[in-house]
PDB file of C-alpha atoms in Angstrom:
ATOM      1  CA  UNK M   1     111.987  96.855 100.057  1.00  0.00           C
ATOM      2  CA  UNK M   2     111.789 100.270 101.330  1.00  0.00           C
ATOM      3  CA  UNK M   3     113.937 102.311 103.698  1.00  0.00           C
ATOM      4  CA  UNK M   4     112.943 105.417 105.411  1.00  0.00           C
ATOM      5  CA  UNK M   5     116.147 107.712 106.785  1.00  0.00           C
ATOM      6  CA  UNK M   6     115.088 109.740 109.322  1.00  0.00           C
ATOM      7  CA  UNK M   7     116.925 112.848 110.480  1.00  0.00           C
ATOM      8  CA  UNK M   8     116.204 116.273 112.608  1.00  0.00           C
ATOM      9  CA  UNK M   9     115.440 114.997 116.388  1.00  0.00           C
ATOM     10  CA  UNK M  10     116.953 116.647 119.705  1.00  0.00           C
ATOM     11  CA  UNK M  11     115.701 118.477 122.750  1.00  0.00           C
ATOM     12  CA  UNK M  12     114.598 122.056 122.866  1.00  0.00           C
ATOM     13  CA  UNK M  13     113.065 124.117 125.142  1.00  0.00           C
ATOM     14  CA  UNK M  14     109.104 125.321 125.113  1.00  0.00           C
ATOM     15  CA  UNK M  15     108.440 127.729 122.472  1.00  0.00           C
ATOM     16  CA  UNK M  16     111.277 126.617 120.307  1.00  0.00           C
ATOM     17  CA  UNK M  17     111.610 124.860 116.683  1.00  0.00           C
ATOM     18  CA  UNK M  18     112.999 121.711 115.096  1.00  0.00           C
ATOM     19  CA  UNK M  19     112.574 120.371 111.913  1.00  0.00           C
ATOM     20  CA  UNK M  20     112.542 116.822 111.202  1.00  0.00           C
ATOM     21  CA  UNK M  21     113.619 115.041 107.503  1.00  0.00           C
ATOM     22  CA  UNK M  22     112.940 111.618 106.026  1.00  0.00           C
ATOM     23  CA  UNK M  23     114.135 110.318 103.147  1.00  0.00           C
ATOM     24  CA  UNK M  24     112.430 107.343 101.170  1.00  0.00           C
ATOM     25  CA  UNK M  25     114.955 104.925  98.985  1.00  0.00           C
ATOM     26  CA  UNK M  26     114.981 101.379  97.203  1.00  0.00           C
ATOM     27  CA  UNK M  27     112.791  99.191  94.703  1.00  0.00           C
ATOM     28  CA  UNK M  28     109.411 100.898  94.745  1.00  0.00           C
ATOM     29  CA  UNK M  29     107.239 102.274  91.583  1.00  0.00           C
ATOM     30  CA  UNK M  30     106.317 105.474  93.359  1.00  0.00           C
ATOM     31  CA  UNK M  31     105.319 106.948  96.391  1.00  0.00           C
ATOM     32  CA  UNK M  32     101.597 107.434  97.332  1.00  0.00           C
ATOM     33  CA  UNK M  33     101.875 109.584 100.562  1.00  0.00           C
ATOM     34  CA  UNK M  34     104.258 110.779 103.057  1.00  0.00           C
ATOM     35  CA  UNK M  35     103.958 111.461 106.842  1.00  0.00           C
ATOM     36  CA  UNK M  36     104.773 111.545 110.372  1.00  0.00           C
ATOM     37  CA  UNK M  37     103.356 109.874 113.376  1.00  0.00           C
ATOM     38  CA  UNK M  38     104.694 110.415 116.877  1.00  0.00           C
ATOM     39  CA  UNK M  39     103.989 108.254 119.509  1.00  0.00           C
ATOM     40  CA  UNK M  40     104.651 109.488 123.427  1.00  0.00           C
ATOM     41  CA  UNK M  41     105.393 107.303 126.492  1.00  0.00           C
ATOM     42  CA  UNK M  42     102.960 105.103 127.397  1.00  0.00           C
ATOM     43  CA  UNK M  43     100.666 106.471 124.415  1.00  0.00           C
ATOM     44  CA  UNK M  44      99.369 104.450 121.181  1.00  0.00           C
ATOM     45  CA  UNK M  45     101.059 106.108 118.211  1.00  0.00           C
ATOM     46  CA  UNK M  46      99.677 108.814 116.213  1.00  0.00           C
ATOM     47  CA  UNK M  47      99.342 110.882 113.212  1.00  0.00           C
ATOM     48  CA  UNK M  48     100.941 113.871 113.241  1.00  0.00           C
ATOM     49  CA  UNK M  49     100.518 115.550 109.479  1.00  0.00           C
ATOM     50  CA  UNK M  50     100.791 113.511 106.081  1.00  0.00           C
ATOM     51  CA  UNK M  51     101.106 114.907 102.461  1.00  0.00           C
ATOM     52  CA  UNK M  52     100.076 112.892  99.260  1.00  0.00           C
ATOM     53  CA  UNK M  53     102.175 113.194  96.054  1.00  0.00           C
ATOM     54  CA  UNK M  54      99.420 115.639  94.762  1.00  0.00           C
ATOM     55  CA  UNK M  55      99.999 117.892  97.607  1.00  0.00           C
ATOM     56  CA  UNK M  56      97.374 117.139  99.520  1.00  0.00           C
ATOM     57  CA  UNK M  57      97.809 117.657 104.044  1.00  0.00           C
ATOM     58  CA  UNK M  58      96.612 116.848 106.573  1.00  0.00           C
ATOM     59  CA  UNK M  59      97.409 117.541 110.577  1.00  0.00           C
ATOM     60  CA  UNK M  60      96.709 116.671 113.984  1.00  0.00           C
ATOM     61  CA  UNK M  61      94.255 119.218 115.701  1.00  0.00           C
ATOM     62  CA  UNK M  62      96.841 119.472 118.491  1.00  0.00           C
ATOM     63  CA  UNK M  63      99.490 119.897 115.869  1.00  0.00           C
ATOM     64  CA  UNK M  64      97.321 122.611 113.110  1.00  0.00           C
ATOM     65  CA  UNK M  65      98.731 126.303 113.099  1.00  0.00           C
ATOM     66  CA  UNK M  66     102.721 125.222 114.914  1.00  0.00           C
ATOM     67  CA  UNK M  67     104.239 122.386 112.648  1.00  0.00           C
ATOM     68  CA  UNK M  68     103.973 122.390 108.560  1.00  0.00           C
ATOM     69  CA  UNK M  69     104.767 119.267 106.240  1.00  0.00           C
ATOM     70  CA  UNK M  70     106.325 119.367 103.359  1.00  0.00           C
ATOM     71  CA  UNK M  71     107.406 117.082 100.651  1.00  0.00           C
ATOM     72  CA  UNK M  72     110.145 117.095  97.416  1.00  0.00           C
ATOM     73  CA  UNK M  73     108.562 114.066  95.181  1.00  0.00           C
ATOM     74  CA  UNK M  74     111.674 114.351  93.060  1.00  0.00           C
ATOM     75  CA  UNK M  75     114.302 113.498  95.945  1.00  0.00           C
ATOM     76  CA  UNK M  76     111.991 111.321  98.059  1.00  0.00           C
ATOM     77  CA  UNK M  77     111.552 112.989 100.692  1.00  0.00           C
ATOM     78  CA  UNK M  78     109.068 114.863 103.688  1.00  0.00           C
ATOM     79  CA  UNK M  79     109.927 117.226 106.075  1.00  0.00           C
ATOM     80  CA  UNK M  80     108.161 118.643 109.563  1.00  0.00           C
ATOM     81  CA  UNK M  81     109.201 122.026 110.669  1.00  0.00           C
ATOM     82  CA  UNK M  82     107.256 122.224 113.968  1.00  0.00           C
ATOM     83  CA  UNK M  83     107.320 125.621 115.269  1.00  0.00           C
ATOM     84  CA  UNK M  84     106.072 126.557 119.431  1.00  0.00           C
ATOM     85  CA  UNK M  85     106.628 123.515 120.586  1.00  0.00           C
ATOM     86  CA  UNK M  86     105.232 122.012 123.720  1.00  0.00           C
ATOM     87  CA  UNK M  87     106.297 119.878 126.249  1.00  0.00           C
ATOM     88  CA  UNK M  88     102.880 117.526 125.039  1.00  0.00           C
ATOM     89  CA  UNK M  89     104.697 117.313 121.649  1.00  0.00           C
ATOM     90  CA  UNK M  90     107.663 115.033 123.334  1.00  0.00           C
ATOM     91  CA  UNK M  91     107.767 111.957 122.013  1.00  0.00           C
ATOM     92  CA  UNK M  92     109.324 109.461 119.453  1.00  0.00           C
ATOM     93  CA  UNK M  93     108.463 110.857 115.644  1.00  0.00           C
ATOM     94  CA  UNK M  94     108.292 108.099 113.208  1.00  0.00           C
ATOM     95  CA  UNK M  95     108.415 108.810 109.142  1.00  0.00           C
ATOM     96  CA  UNK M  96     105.888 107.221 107.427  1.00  0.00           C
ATOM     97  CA  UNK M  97     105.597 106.041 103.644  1.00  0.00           C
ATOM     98  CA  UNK M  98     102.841 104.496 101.247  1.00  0.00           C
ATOM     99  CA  UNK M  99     104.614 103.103  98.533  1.00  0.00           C
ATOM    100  CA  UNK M 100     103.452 101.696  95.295  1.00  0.00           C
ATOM    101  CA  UNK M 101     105.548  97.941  94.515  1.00  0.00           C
ATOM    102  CA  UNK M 102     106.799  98.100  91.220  1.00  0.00           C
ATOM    103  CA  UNK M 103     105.541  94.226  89.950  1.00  0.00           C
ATOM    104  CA  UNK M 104     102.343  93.977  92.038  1.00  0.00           C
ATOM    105  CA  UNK M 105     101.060  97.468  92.057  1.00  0.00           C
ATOM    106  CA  UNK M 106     100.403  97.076  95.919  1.00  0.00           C
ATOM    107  CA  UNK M 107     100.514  99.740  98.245  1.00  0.00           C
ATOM    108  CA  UNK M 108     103.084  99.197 100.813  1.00  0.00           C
ATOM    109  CA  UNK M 109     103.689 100.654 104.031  1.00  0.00           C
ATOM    110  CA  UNK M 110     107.166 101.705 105.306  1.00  0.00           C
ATOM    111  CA  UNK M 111     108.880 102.912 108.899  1.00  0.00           C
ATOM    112  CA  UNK M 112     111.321 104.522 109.557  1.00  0.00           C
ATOM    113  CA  UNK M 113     113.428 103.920 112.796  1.00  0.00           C
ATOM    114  CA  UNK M 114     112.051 106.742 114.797  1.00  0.00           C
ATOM    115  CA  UNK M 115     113.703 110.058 115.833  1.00  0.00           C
ATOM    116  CA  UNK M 116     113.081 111.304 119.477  1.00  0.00           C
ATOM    117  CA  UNK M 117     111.845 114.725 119.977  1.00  0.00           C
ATOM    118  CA  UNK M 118     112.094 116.235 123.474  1.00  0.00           C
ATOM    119  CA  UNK M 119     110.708 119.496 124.652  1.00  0.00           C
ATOM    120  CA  UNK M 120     111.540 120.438 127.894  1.00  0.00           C
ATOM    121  CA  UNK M 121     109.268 123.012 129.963  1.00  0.00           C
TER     122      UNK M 121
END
């Protein structure tokens, strides 16, 4: 079982910044990847940026050059400073985890609860 904390939401205003955290806990043999996916009103959700444990990103075209993801693989966790951000980047931001399970070796995937951004214009 895996739970993913997720911290960082709020409104701001056009141009501004917010950073996002999400922490990973319980009975896992390691984590594979980390990431965020947003997903807007009356949208299908989407990847924002991910980062594997080797340090490996990747981002959203709409997303590339304003927001930066970052992980700590000893504490668990991924961040998301988003920098000049738009009203088209309000929506709910959900932390995402691929986990290893400790006695099947599966990968597992884990949600976190969501966080709502809002960017006003």
């Amino acid at each position: 079982q895996v739970q993913l904390v997720e911290s960082g939401g709020g409104l701001v205003q056009a141009g501004g910044s917010l950073r996002l955290s999400c922490t990973a806990s319980g009975n896992f043999l390691s984590i594979m990847a980390m990431g965020w996916y947003r997903q807007a009103p009356g949208k299908q959700r989407e990847l924002v940026a991910t980062a594997t444990s080797g340090g490996m990103t990747n981002y959203a075209d709409s997303v590339k050059g304003r927001f930066t993801i970052s992980r700590d693989n000893a504490k668990n966790t991924v961040s998301l400073q988003m920098n000049s951000l738009e009203p088209e980047d309000t929506a709910v931001y959900y932390c995402n985890a691929v986990v290893v399970a400790h006695t099947t070796y599966a990968a597992l995937d884990a949600w976190g609860q969501g966080t709502l951004v809002t960017v006003s214009s």
